[in-house]
Coordinates of C-alpha atoms in Angstrom, one line a residue:
X1 CA 14.4 22.7 -8.3
X2 CA 15.2 24.3 -5.1
X3 CA 13.8 27.5 -3.7
X4 CA 15.8 29.9 -1.6
X5 CA 15.8 33.4 -0.3
X6 CA 16.7 36.2 -2.7
X7 CA 20.4 36.6 -3.1
X8 CA 22.8 39.5 -3.7
X9 CA 22.1 42.9 -5.1
X10 CA 18.9 41.8 -6.8
X11 CA 17.5 40.4 -3.5
X12 CA 18.2 43.7 -1.7
X13 CA 16.4 45.7 -4.4
X14 CA 13.4 43.3 -4.3
X15 CA 13.2 43.3 -0.5
X16 CA 13.5 47.0 -0.4
X17 CA 10.7 47.4 -2.9
X18 CA 8.5 45.0 -1.1
X19 CA 9.0 46.8 2.2
X20 CA 8.1 50.2 0.6
X21 CA 5.4 49.6 -0.8
X22 CA -6.3 55.5 -32.3
X23 CA -6.0 53.6 -34.4
X24 CA -8.2 53.7 -37.5
X25 CA -8.3 55.6 -40.7
X26 CA -10.4 58.7 -41.0
X27 CA -11.7 60.1 -44.3
X28 CA -9.2 62.0 -46.4
X29 CA -10.5 64.4 -49.0
X30 CA -8.6 66.1 -51.8
X31 CA -7.9 69.1 -49.7
X32 CA -8.0 68.0 -46.1
X33 CA -6.0 65.4 -44.2
X34 CA -6.7 64.7 -40.6
X35 CA -4.8 62.6 -38.1
X36 CA -5.8 59.1 -37.1
X37 CA -8.7 58.5 -34.7
X38 CA -9.9 55.8 -32.5
X39 CA -12.0 53.0 -33.9
X40 CA -11.4 50.2 -36.3
X41 CA -11.8 46.4 -36.6
X42 CA -9.5 43.7 -35.4
X43 CA -9.1 40.2 -36.6
X44 CA -9.0 38.3 -33.4
X45 CA -7.4 35.0 -32.6
X46 CA -10.7 33.2 -33.2
X47 CA -11.0 34.8 -36.7
X48 CA -13.9 37.1 -35.8
X49 CA -13.8 40.9 -36.3
X50 CA -14.8 43.2 -33.5
X51 CA -15.1 46.9 -33.2
X52 CA -12.4 48.5 -31.1
X53 CA -13.6 52.1 -31.0
X54 CA -12.1 53.9 -28.1
X55 CA -11.0 57.5 -28.0
X56 CA -11.3 59.8 -31.0
X57 CA -8.4 62.2 -31.3
X58 CA -8.5 63.9 -34.6
X59 CA -6.1 66.8 -35.3
X60 CA -7.2 70.0 -36.9
X61 CA -8.1 69.7 -40.6
X62 CA -5.8 72.0 -42.4
X63 CA -5.9 73.1 -46.0
X64 CA -3.3 71.3 -48.2
X65 CA -0.7 73.7 -49.5
X66 CA 1.1 72.9 -52.8
X67 CA 4.6 74.0 -53.8
X68 CA 4.9 77.6 -55.0
X69 CA 8.2 77.1 -56.8
X70 CA 10.0 74.4 -58.7
X71 CA 11.9 72.0 -56.4
X72 CA 15.2 72.8 -58.2
X73 CA 15.1 76.4 -57.0
X74 CA 15.7 75.2 -53.5
X75 CA 19.3 74.3 -54.5
X76 CA 20.1 78.0 -54.3
X77 CA 18.8 78.7 -50.8
X78 CA 21.5 80.1 -48.6
X79 CA 21.8 78.3 -45.3
X80 CA 25.1 79.8 -44.2
X81 CA 23.3 82.1 -41.8
X82 CA 22.2 79.0 -39.9
X83 CA 25.3 76.7 -40.1
X84 CA 28.0 79.1 -40.8
X85 CA 30.6 79.3 -43.6
X86 CA 30.7 76.2 -45.6
X87 CA 27.0 75.4 -45.2
X88 CA 25.2 74.7 -48.4
X89 CA 22.5 72.8 -50.2
X90 CA 24.0 70.0 -52.3
X91 CA 20.9 68.8 -54.2
X92 CA 17.2 69.4 -54.6
X93 CA 15.3 66.8 -56.7
X94 CA 11.8 65.3 -56.9
X95 CA 11.3 61.6 -56.0
X96 CA 8.4 59.4 -54.9
X97 CA 7.7 57.1 -52.0
X98 CA 4.9 54.6 -51.7
X99 CA 3.4 53.6 -48.4
X100 CA 0.4 51.3 -48.0
X101 CA -0.4 51.8 -51.7
X102 CA -0.3 55.6 -51.6
X103 CA 2.4 57.2 -53.7
X104 CA 3.6 60.6 -52.6
X105 CA 5.9 63.0 -54.5
X106 CA 8.6 64.8 -52.5
X107 CA 11.1 67.5 -53.1
X108 CA 14.1 66.0 -51.5
X109 CA 16.7 68.5 -50.4
X110 CA 20.1 67.5 -49.1
X111 CA 22.8 69.6 -47.7
X112 CA 25.5 70.2 -45.1
X113 CA 25.5 72.6 -42.1
X114 CA 29.1 73.3 -41.1
X115 CA 31.2 71.7 -40.1
X116 CA 29.7 68.3 -41.0
X117 CA 26.0 68.1 -40.2
X118 CA 24.5 66.3 -43.2
X119 CA 20.8 66.7 -43.5
X120 CA 17.8 65.9 -45.6
X121 CA 14.5 67.6 -45.8
X122 CA 11.6 66.0 -47.6
X123 CA 8.9 68.4 -48.8
X124 CA 5.6 67.0 -50.2
X125 CA 4.9 68.5 -53.6
X126 CA 1.2 68.5 -53.4
X127 CA 0.0 66.9 -50.1
X128 CA 1.5 69.2 -47.4
X129 CA -0.9 70.0 -44.5
X130 CA 1.2 72.8 -43.1
X131 CA 3.0 70.6 -40.6
X132 CA 6.7 69.9 -40.0
X133 CA 8.3 67.0 -38.1
X134 CA 12.0 66.5 -37.3
X135 CA 12.8 62.8 -36.9
X136 CA 15.4 61.7 -34.3
X137 CA 18.2 59.2 -34.9
X138 CA 19.2 56.3 -32.7
X139 CA 22.4 55.0 -31.1
X140 CA 25.3 57.4 -31.8
X141 CA 23.7 58.5 -35.1
X142 CA 26.4 59.0 -37.7
X143 CA 24.3 58.2 -40.8
X144 CA 21.8 60.2 -42.8
X145 CA 18.5 58.3 -43.0
X146 CA 16.0 58.8 -45.8
X147 CA 13.5 61.5 -44.6
X148 CA 10.8 60.1 -46.9
X149 CA 10.9 56.6 -45.4
X150 CA 7.9 56.0 -43.1
X151 CA 10.0 53.5 -41.2
X152 CA 11.8 56.5 -39.8
X153 CA 8.5 58.1 -38.7
X154 CA 7.9 55.9 -35.6
X155 CA 4.8 55.7 -33.5
X156 CA 2.4 56.5 -36.4
X157 CA 0.8 53.1 -37.1
X158 CA -1.7 53.4 -39.9
X159 CA -1.9 57.2 -39.7
X160 CA -2.9 58.8 -43.0
X161 CA -1.6 62.2 -41.9
X162 CA 1.9 60.6 -42.0
X163 CA 1.5 58.0 -44.6
X164 CA -0.1 60.2 -47.2
X165 CA 2.5 62.9 -47.1
X166 CA 1.0 65.4 -44.7
X167 CA 4.3 66.4 -43.1
X168 CA 7.5 68.0 -44.2
X169 CA 10.1 65.8 -42.5
X170 CA 13.8 66.3 -41.7
X171 CA 16.7 64.0 -40.7
X172 CA 20.4 64.6 -39.8
X173 CA 23.4 62.5 -39.0
X174 CA 24.1 64.9 -36.0
X175 CA 27.4 66.1 -37.3
X176 CA 29.5 63.0 -37.8
X177 CA 29.7 59.9 -40.0
X178 CA 30.0 56.4 -38.7
X179 CA 30.3 55.4 -35.0
X180 CA 34.1 55.6 -34.8
X181 CA 35.7 57.3 -31.8
X182 CA 37.6 60.1 -33.6
X183 CA 34.6 62.5 -33.6
X184 CA 34.1 62.1 -29.9
X185 CA 37.2 64.1 -29.1
X186 CA 36.3 67.0 -31.5
X187 CA 34.8 69.8 -29.4
X188 CA 32.5 71.0 -32.2
X189 CA 31.3 67.5 -33.2
X190 CA 30.6 66.8 -29.5
X191 CA 28.3 69.8 -29.4
X192 CA 26.7 68.9 -32.8
X193 CA 25.8 65.4 -31.5
X194 CA 24.8 66.6 -28.0
X195 CA 22.4 69.4 -29.0
X196 CA 23.2 71.5 -32.1
X197 CA 22.6 69.1 -35.0
X198 CA 18.9 68.7 -34.7
X199 CA 18.4 72.4 -33.9
X200 CA 20.1 73.8 -36.9
X201 CA 18.6 71.1 -39.1
X202 CA 15.2 72.3 -37.9
X203 CA 16.1 75.9 -38.7
X204 CA 17.2 74.9 -42.2
X205 CA 14.0 72.9 -42.7
X206 CA 11.8 75.8 -41.7
X207 CA 13.7 78.1 -44.1
X208 CA 13.2 75.7 -46.9
X209 CA 9.5 75.4 -46.1
X210 CA 9.1 79.1 -46.4
X211 CA 11.0 79.1 -49.7
X212 CA 9.1 76.2 -51.2
X213 CA 5.5 76.9 -50.2
X214 CA 5.7 80.6 -49.8
X215 CA 4.6 80.4 -46.2
X216 CA 5.8 79.0 -42.9
X217 CA 4.6 75.8 -41.3
X218 CA 1.6 76.1 -38.9
X219 CA 2.8 73.4 -36.5
X220 CA 6.1 71.8 -35.7
X221 CA 6.8 68.4 -34.1
X222 CA 9.7 66.2 -33.0
X223 CA 9.4 62.4 -33.1
X224 CA 12.2 60.2 -31.8
X225 CA 13.2 57.1 -29.8
X226 CA 16.3 56.0 -27.9
X227 CA 18.9 58.7 -28.6
X228 CA 16.1 60.2 -30.7
X229 CA 14.2 60.4 -27.4
X230 CA 17.1 62.1 -25.8
X231 CA 17.2 64.6 -28.7
X232 CA 13.5 65.2 -28.2
X233 CA 13.9 66.1 -24.5
X234 CA 17.0 68.1 -25.4
X235 CA 14.9 70.2 -27.7
X236 CA 12.3 70.8 -25.0
X237 CA 14.9 71.8 -22.5
X238 CA 17.3 73.9 -24.7
X239 CA 15.1 75.1 -27.6
X240 CA 11.5 75.2 -26.2
X241 CA 10.2 77.3 -29.1
X242 CA 11.4 74.8 -31.8
X243 CA 8.4 72.5 -31.6
X244 CA 4.7 72.6 -30.6
X245 CA 4.6 68.9 -29.8
X246 CA 7.2 66.2 -29.0
X247 CA 7.0 62.4 -28.8
X248 CA 10.0 61.0 -26.9
X249 CA 10.3 57.2 -26.8
X250 CA 12.6 55.3 -24.5
X251 CA 14.8 58.3 -24.2
X252 CA 18.5 57.9 -23.5
X253 CA 18.2 61.2 -21.6
X254 CA 20.7 60.1 -18.9
X255 CA 23.4 59.6 -21.6
X256 CA 26.3 59.7 -19.3
X257 CA 25.0 57.0 -17.0
X258 CA 23.4 54.9 -19.8
X259 CA 26.5 54.5 -21.9
X260 CA 28.9 53.8 -19.1
X261 CA 27.8 52.2 -15.8
X262 CA 24.5 50.9 -17.1
X263 CA 25.7 49.1 -20.2
X264 CA 29.0 48.4 -18.4
X265 CA 27.3 46.5 -15.7
X266 CA 25.5 44.3 -18.2
X267 CA 28.9 43.2 -19.3
X268 CA 30.5 42.5 -16.0
X269 CA 27.3 41.0 -14.5
X270 CA 27.3 38.3 -17.2
X271 CA 31.0 37.5 -17.2
X272 CA 32.7 34.4 -15.8
X273 CA 35.4 36.6 -14.3
X274 CA 33.3 39.6 -13.2
X275 CA 35.1 41.8 -15.7
X276 CA 35.6 42.3 -19.4
X277 CA 38.2 39.5 -19.7
X278 CA 35.7 36.7 -19.2
X279 CA 33.2 34.7 -21.2
X280 CA 29.4 35.0 -21.0
X281 CA 27.5 33.0 -18.4
X282 CA 23.9 33.3 -19.7
X283 CA 23.0 32.3 -23.3
X284 CA 19.8 32.4 -25.2
X285 CA 18.7 28.8 -24.3
X286 CA 18.8 29.5 -20.5
X287 CA 17.4 33.0 -21.0
X288 CA 14.4 31.4 -22.6
X289 CA 13.9 29.2 -19.5
X290 CA 14.2 32.2 -17.3
X291 CA 11.7 34.2 -19.3
X292 CA 9.2 31.4 -19.3
X293 CA 9.4 31.2 -15.5
X294 CA 9.0 35.0 -15.1
X295 CA 5.9 35.0 -17.3
X296 CA 4.4 32.2 -15.3
X297 CA 5.0 34.1 -12.1
X298 CA 4.2 37.6 -13.1
X299 CA 1.8 37.7 -16.1
X300 CA -1.4 39.2 -14.9
X301 CA -3.6 39.4 -18.0
X302 CA -4.9 36.7 -20.4
X303 CA -2.4 37.7 -23.1
X304 CA 0.5 36.6 -21.0
X305 CA 1.9 40.1 -20.6
X306 CA 3.1 41.8 -17.4
X307 CA 1.2 45.1 -16.7
X308 CA 3.8 46.5 -14.4
X309 CA 6.9 44.3 -13.8
X310 CA 7.8 46.4 -10.7
X311 CA 5.0 44.8 -8.8
X312 CA 6.4 41.3 -9.3
X313 CA 8.9 39.8 -6.9
X314 CA 10.1 36.8 -9.0
X315 CA 13.5 35.4 -7.8
X316 CA 15.7 33.6 -10.4
X317 CA 16.8 31.2 -7.6
X318 CA 13.3 29.7 -7.8
X319 CA 14.5 27.8 -10.9
X320 CA 18.0 27.0 -9.7
X321 CA 19.2 23.4 -10.3
X322 CA 19.3 21.1 -7.3
X323 CA 22.7 20.6 -5.7
X324 CA 24.6 17.9 -7.6
X325 CA 22.3 17.9 -10.6
X326 CA 23.9 16.3 -13.7
X327 CA 21.4 17.6 -16.2
X328 CA 21.1 21.4 -16.0
X329 CA 19.5 21.9 -19.3
X330 CA 16.0 22.6 -17.8
X331 CA 17.2 24.8 -14.8
X332 CA 19.7 27.5 -14.0
X333 CA 23.0 26.8 -12.5
X334 CA 24.2 28.8 -9.5
X335 CA 26.4 30.9 -11.7
X336 CA 23.4 31.6 -14.1
X337 CA 21.2 32.6 -11.2
X338 CA 23.8 35.0 -9.9
X339 CA 24.3 36.5 -13.4
X340 CA 20.5 37.0 -13.9
X341 CA 20.2 38.5 -10.4
X342 CA 23.0 40.9 -11.1
X343 CA 21.5 42.0 -14.5
X344 CA 18.1 42.6 -12.8
X345 CA 19.4 44.2 -9.6
X346 CA 22.4 46.2 -10.6
X347 CA 25.4 47.2 -8.5
X348 CA 25.2 48.4 -4.9
X349 CA 27.2 50.9 -2.9
X350 CA 30.0 49.1 -1.0
X351 CA 29.4 51.1 2.2
X352 CA 25.6 51.4 2.3
X353 CA 24.4 48.5 0.1
X354 CA 22.1 51.1 -1.6
X355 CA 21.3 50.7 -5.3
X356 CA 23.8 52.5 -7.6
X357 CA 21.4 52.7 -10.5
X358 CA 17.8 53.8 -10.7
X359 CA 16.8 50.9 -12.8
X360 CA 17.9 47.8 -14.7
X361 CA 16.1 45.7 -17.3
X362 CA 12.7 44.7 -15.9
X363 CA 11.2 41.3 -15.3
X364 CA 9.7 40.2 -18.6
X365 CA 12.4 41.8 -20.8
X366 CA 14.5 38.6 -20.8
X367 CA 13.3 37.5 -24.3
X368 CA 15.0 40.6 -25.6
X369 CA 18.3 40.1 -23.8
X370 CA 20.2 38.1 -26.4
X371 CA 22.5 40.4 -28.2
X372 CA 22.5 43.0 -25.5
X373 CA 22.9 41.6 -22.0
X374 CA 24.0 38.3 -23.4
X375 CA 25.4 36.8 -26.6
X376 CA 22.9 36.6 -29.5
X377 CA 23.9 33.0 -30.3
X378 CA 25.4 30.0 -28.6
X379 CA 24.2 27.7 -25.8
X380 CA 25.2 27.2 -22.2
X381 CA 26.8 23.8 -23.2
X382 CA 28.4 25.2 -26.3
X383 CA 31.6 27.0 -27.1
X384 CA 32.2 29.9 -24.6
X385 CA 31.7 33.4 -26.1
X386 CA 33.9 36.3 -24.8
X387 CA 31.8 39.2 -23.4
X388 CA 33.8 41.7 -25.5
X389 CA 32.6 40.1 -28.7
X390 CA 29.3 38.6 -27.7
X391 CA 27.6 41.3 -25.7
X392 CA 26.5 44.4 -27.6
X393 CA 26.5 46.5 -24.4
X394 CA 30.3 46.3 -24.6
X395 CA 30.3 47.9 -28.1
X396 CA 28.0 50.7 -26.9
X397 CA 30.3 51.6 -24.1
X398 CA 33.3 51.6 -26.4
X399 CA 31.6 53.8 -29.0
X400 CA 30.6 56.5 -26.5
X401 CA 33.7 56.2 -24.3
X402 CA 35.6 59.4 -25.2
X403 CA 32.4 61.5 -25.5
X404 CA 31.4 60.6 -21.9
X405 CA 34.7 60.8 -20.1
X406 CA 36.5 63.7 -21.8
X407 CA 37.3 66.1 -19.0
X408 CA 37.4 63.5 -16.3
X409 CA 40.3 63.5 -13.9
X410 CA 41.4 60.1 -15.2
X411 CA 40.1 57.8 -17.9
X412 CA 38.4 54.7 -16.3
X413 CA 37.8 51.4 -18.0
X414 CA 34.7 49.3 -18.2
X415 CA 36.1 47.4 -15.3
X416 CA 36.8 50.4 -13.1
X417 CA 33.5 52.4 -13.6
X418 CA 33.0 52.6 -9.8
X419 CA 30.0 50.3 -9.7
X420 CA 30.2 50.3 -5.9
X421 CA 31.4 53.8 -5.3
X422 CA 28.7 56.6 -5.2
X423 CA 31.4 59.2 -5.8
X424 CA 31.9 58.0 -9.3
X425 CA 28.9 59.9 -10.7
X426 CA 30.1 63.3 -9.4
X427 CA 33.8 62.6 -10.1
X428 CA 33.6 61.1 -13.6
X429 CA 30.2 61.7 -15.1
X430 CA 29.4 65.2 -14.0
X431 CA 31.9 66.9 -16.4
X432 CA 29.9 66.2 -19.5
X433 CA 26.5 65.8 -17.9
X434 CA 25.7 69.5 -18.7
X435 CA 26.6 68.7 -22.4
X436 CA 25.2 65.3 -23.2
X437 CA 22.3 64.6 -20.8
X438 CA 18.7 65.7 -21.2
X439 CA 17.5 65.2 -17.7
X440 CA 16.6 68.8 -16.7
X441 CA 13.1 68.4 -15.2
X442 CA 12.3 72.1 -15.5
X443 CA 10.3 72.4 -18.8
X444 CA 8.6 75.7 -17.7
X445 CA 9.6 77.5 -20.9
X446 CA 8.3 74.7 -23.1
X447 CA 5.1 74.4 -21.1
X448 CA 4.4 78.1 -21.0
X449 CA 4.9 78.3 -24.7
X450 CA 2.1 75.8 -25.2
X451 CA 4.3 72.8 -25.9
X452 CA 3.0 69.2 -25.4
X453 CA 5.1 66.3 -24.5
X454 CA 4.3 62.5 -24.8
X455 CA 6.8 60.1 -23.2
X456 CA 6.6 56.4 -23.9
X457 CA 8.6 53.3 -23.0
X458 CA 8.3 49.6 -23.7
X459 CA 8.3 47.8 -20.4
X460 CA 10.4 44.9 -21.9
X461 CA 13.1 47.3 -23.1
X462 CA 16.5 45.6 -23.2
X463 CA 18.6 48.7 -23.8
X464 CA 17.2 51.4 -21.5
X465 CA 15.4 50.7 -18.3
X466 CA 11.9 52.2 -18.2
X467 CA 12.6 53.1 -14.6
X468 CA 14.8 56.0 -15.9
X469 CA 11.9 57.5 -17.9
X470 CA 9.7 57.1 -14.8
X471 CA 12.4 58.8 -12.8
X472 CA 12.5 61.7 -15.2
X473 CA 8.7 62.0 -15.2
X474 CA 8.7 62.0 -11.4
X475 CA 11.4 64.6 -11.4
X476 CA 9.2 66.8 -13.6
X477 CA 6.4 66.4 -11.1
X478 CA 8.7 67.2 -8.2
X479 CA 10.0 70.3 -10.0
X480 CA 6.9 71.7 -11.6
X481 CA 4.1 70.2 -9.6
X482 CA 1.9 67.3 -10.8
X483 CA -1.0 69.7 -11.8
X484 CA 1.2 71.6 -14.1
X485 CA 2.8 68.5 -15.6
X486 CA -0.6 67.1 -16.3
X487 CA -1.4 70.2 -18.4
X488 CA 1.3 69.4 -21.0
X489 CA 2.7 65.9 -20.6
X490 CA 1.6 62.3 -20.6
X491 CA 3.6 59.1 -20.2
X492 CA 2.7 55.6 -21.6
X493 CA 4.3 52.4 -20.5
X494 CA 3.7 49.5 -23.0
X495 CA 3.7 46.0 -21.6
X496 CA 5.9 43.4 -23.3
X497 CA 7.4 45.9 -25.9
X498 CA 11.1 46.0 -26.3
X499 CA 13.4 48.9 -27.2
X500 CA 11.5 51.3 -29.5
X501 CA 9.3 48.4 -30.6
X502 CA 9.5 44.6 -31.0
X503 CA 9.1 42.1 -28.2
X504 CA 6.1 40.0 -27.2
X505 CA 3.9 43.0 -26.6
X506 CA 1.6 45.0 -28.9
X507 CA 4.2 47.3 -30.4
X508 CA 2.1 49.0 -33.1
X509 CA 0.9 52.3 -31.7
X510 CA 0.0 55.7 -33.1
X511 CA 1.2 58.6 -30.8
X512 CA 1.5 61.1 -33.7
X513 CA -2.3 61.4 -33.8
X514 CA -2.3 62.0 -30.0
X515 CA 0.3 64.8 -30.0
X516 CA -1.2 66.6 -33.1
X517 CA -4.7 66.4 -31.6
X518 CA -3.4 67.8 -28.3
X519 CA -1.4 70.6 -29.9
X520 CA -4.0 71.6 -32.5
X521 CA -7.4 70.9 -30.7
X522 CA -6.3 70.8 -27.0
X523 CA -7.6 67.2 -26.9
X524 CA -5.5 65.7 -24.1
X525 CA -4.6 62.1 -24.8
X526 CA -6.4 59.4 -22.8
X527 CA -6.3 55.7 -23.7
X528 CA -4.3 54.7 -26.8
X529 CA -4.9 51.4 -28.6
X530 CA -1.9 49.2 -29.3
X531 CA -1.9 46.4 -31.9
X532 CA -0.1 43.2 -32.8
X533 CA 0.1 42.2 -36.4
X534 CA 1.2 39.0 -38.2
X535 CA 3.7 38.8 -41.0
X536 CA 1.0 39.8 -43.5
X537 CA 0.2 42.9 -41.5
X538 CA -3.2 41.6 -40.3
X539 CA -4.1 42.8 -36.8
X540 CA -4.4 39.8 -34.5
X541 CA -4.8 41.5 -31.2
X542 CA -5.3 44.9 -29.6
X543 CA -5.3 46.4 -26.2
X544 CA -5.2 49.9 -24.7
X545 CA -2.5 51.7 -22.8
X546 CA -3.5 54.4 -20.3
X547 CA -1.6 57.5 -19.1
X548 CA 0.7 56.6 -16.3
X549 CA 0.2 55.3 -13.7
X550 CA -3.0 53.5 -14.7
X551 CA -2.8 50.1 -16.3
X552 CA -5.1 48.2 -18.6
X553 CA -7.2 45.5 -17.0
X554 CA -9.2 42.8 -18.8
X555 CA -12.9 43.1 -17.8
X556 CA -13.3 39.3 -17.7
X557 CA -15.9 39.3 -20.5
X558 CA -15.4 38.9 -24.2
X559 CA -12.4 38.2 -26.4
X560 CA -9.2 39.2 -24.6
X561 CA -7.6 39.9 -27.9
X562 CA -9.9 42.9 -28.3
X563 CA -9.1 46.3 -26.8
X564 CA -12.8 46.9 -26.2
X565 CA -12.7 44.4 -23.4
X566 CA -10.2 46.2 -21.3
X567 CA -10.7 49.1 -18.9
X568 CA -8.5 51.5 -16.9
X569 CA -7.2 49.9 -13.8
X570 CA -5.6 51.3 -10.6
X571 CA -1.8 51.4 -10.4
X572 CA -0.1 48.2 -9.4
X573 CA 2.9 49.9 -8.0
X574 CA 3.1 53.1 -6.1
X575 CA 6.7 53.4 -4.8
X576 CA 8.4 56.5 -6.2
X577 CA 12.0 56.3 -7.3
X578 CA 14.2 56.5 -4.2
X579 CA 17.3 58.7 -4.0
X580 CA 20.3 57.2 -5.7
X581 CA 23.7 58.6 -6.8
X582 CA 22.5 59.7 -10.2
X583 CA 19.7 61.7 -8.7
X584 CA 22.0 64.7 -8.8
X585 CA 21.6 64.7 -12.6
X586 CA 17.7 64.9 -12.4
X587 CA 17.7 68.4 -10.9
X588 CA 17.5 71.8 -12.8
X589 CA 20.8 72.9 -14.4
X590 CA 22.1 75.3 -17.0
X591 CA 23.1 73.3 -20.1
X592 CA 26.7 73.6 -21.4
X593 CA 27.4 75.4 -24.7
X594 CA 30.6 74.8 -26.6
X595 CA 32.0 75.3 -30.1
X596 CA 30.5 77.8 -32.5
X597 CA 27.6 80.0 -31.4
X598 CA 24.2 78.4 -32.2
X599 CA 21.5 80.5 -33.7
X600 CA 18.4 80.7 -31.7

């Protein structure tokens, strides 16, 4: 296989970068439930059990409060003062949910907040610890998830506070049903999806809490990932008094950019024609080869994960097939090298050659590309797959199209997004930036009110580049000062983990304990242990993650499956996000309000 110098946009980005240069279960009594703490045992790859005690972060023990009225009485609670005329409770019934062998009874309240925000609030009948958590939705939302399902309560791996019914939880479809395009041209439904839906659902949930238990919640939280991460940051920016603590995972905060030029480039970069009329170039079989080569070049710990992909300068051309090769099954063709380089590197400005995007999928994320940046099925030698049907990124752009570009001077297409024109951002994406984006770095009101924010992102995310979360965190530091940001925010980057979970990394993590302990006991998060489990749920490996920019480093002694044998290491990459066309959206701004007035 031939080796050559870096090529195209990816090469320029790489050359520029080079030049710049817990888990465990605590005791739960009949009247007190605490959050998870550090410590526990791990079944290692060798079959032995080792103690992985790290940081203890136990939330305040609060007295359990039981229901003061019958669940059915909540059906008569008036919520029209929150959602307006037509808002109502549609049902209030008791049901049970079983998690890890524990059965919890809930008063499930469903309703609608006008015009069409369907919501559900799950109120524990006899296990409530005076805490409330709003749960974010993903994608473009459009469906009402079961608020009693622990699958919706992400980032709470093995946490009794969550699993044994300590929280009142709430979900919403954000004001529309399905992911069709009709709602994206409705002014009110645009606002409900952008910012209003979660806020009014939270107000309704708090009113129901007061009615059901005879008292208000003591602490309020928001937990979300992907668009739920955007919703989390939107709350901190628009409604800083709604929540005491927020966990925002892989936030689609840069909504305008994410669902147009970012996903759009994934389509054209992997197209035989360079636009949406072509077939895919890269398929799962060749992506597997690419990933194997990346891991061989970049993995820096015994578990084969990449601590910080930004520090690796792997070039896809290193596995390019020799000129004239007849068997290309074990190497990448020139077209495949170009496609991979474009996916990594992103577009560049035609006049300056500067990157047009702050980040693309990072090295090590390839294993998660099928179905997003590439077709989920098929082979390089098989039947060609059109990018419009085989690449999910195309569907994402199509679903959000009207919501993003309403108000633009003209309506571009996925092929005319201005990938090489820096003016595109200000001309086409600025109109709805003030509505949809959650990139305002000034969280002064949230911070001064005592709010705590945990950001996290999987470094192998195939949908949203971790570089955007890093860019937002840096913007917060630039705006508020690092010392102030350190008082109320932490960011964790998890090696090998895909979008909101999955991937080859250790995706089981409990950040709920961290945020509750920080809010309730002022115990600022330090290291957090992540876990890998097999299909039976047995823990097979553990390792810590540290607040950014530190990375976990294996000590060189003991079982590398065991978190106890890792320590905090110095950052591997110190280059801050350079200026790029979208930087204009990461500065303070007054958010746009539209539609009906929203109660505070």
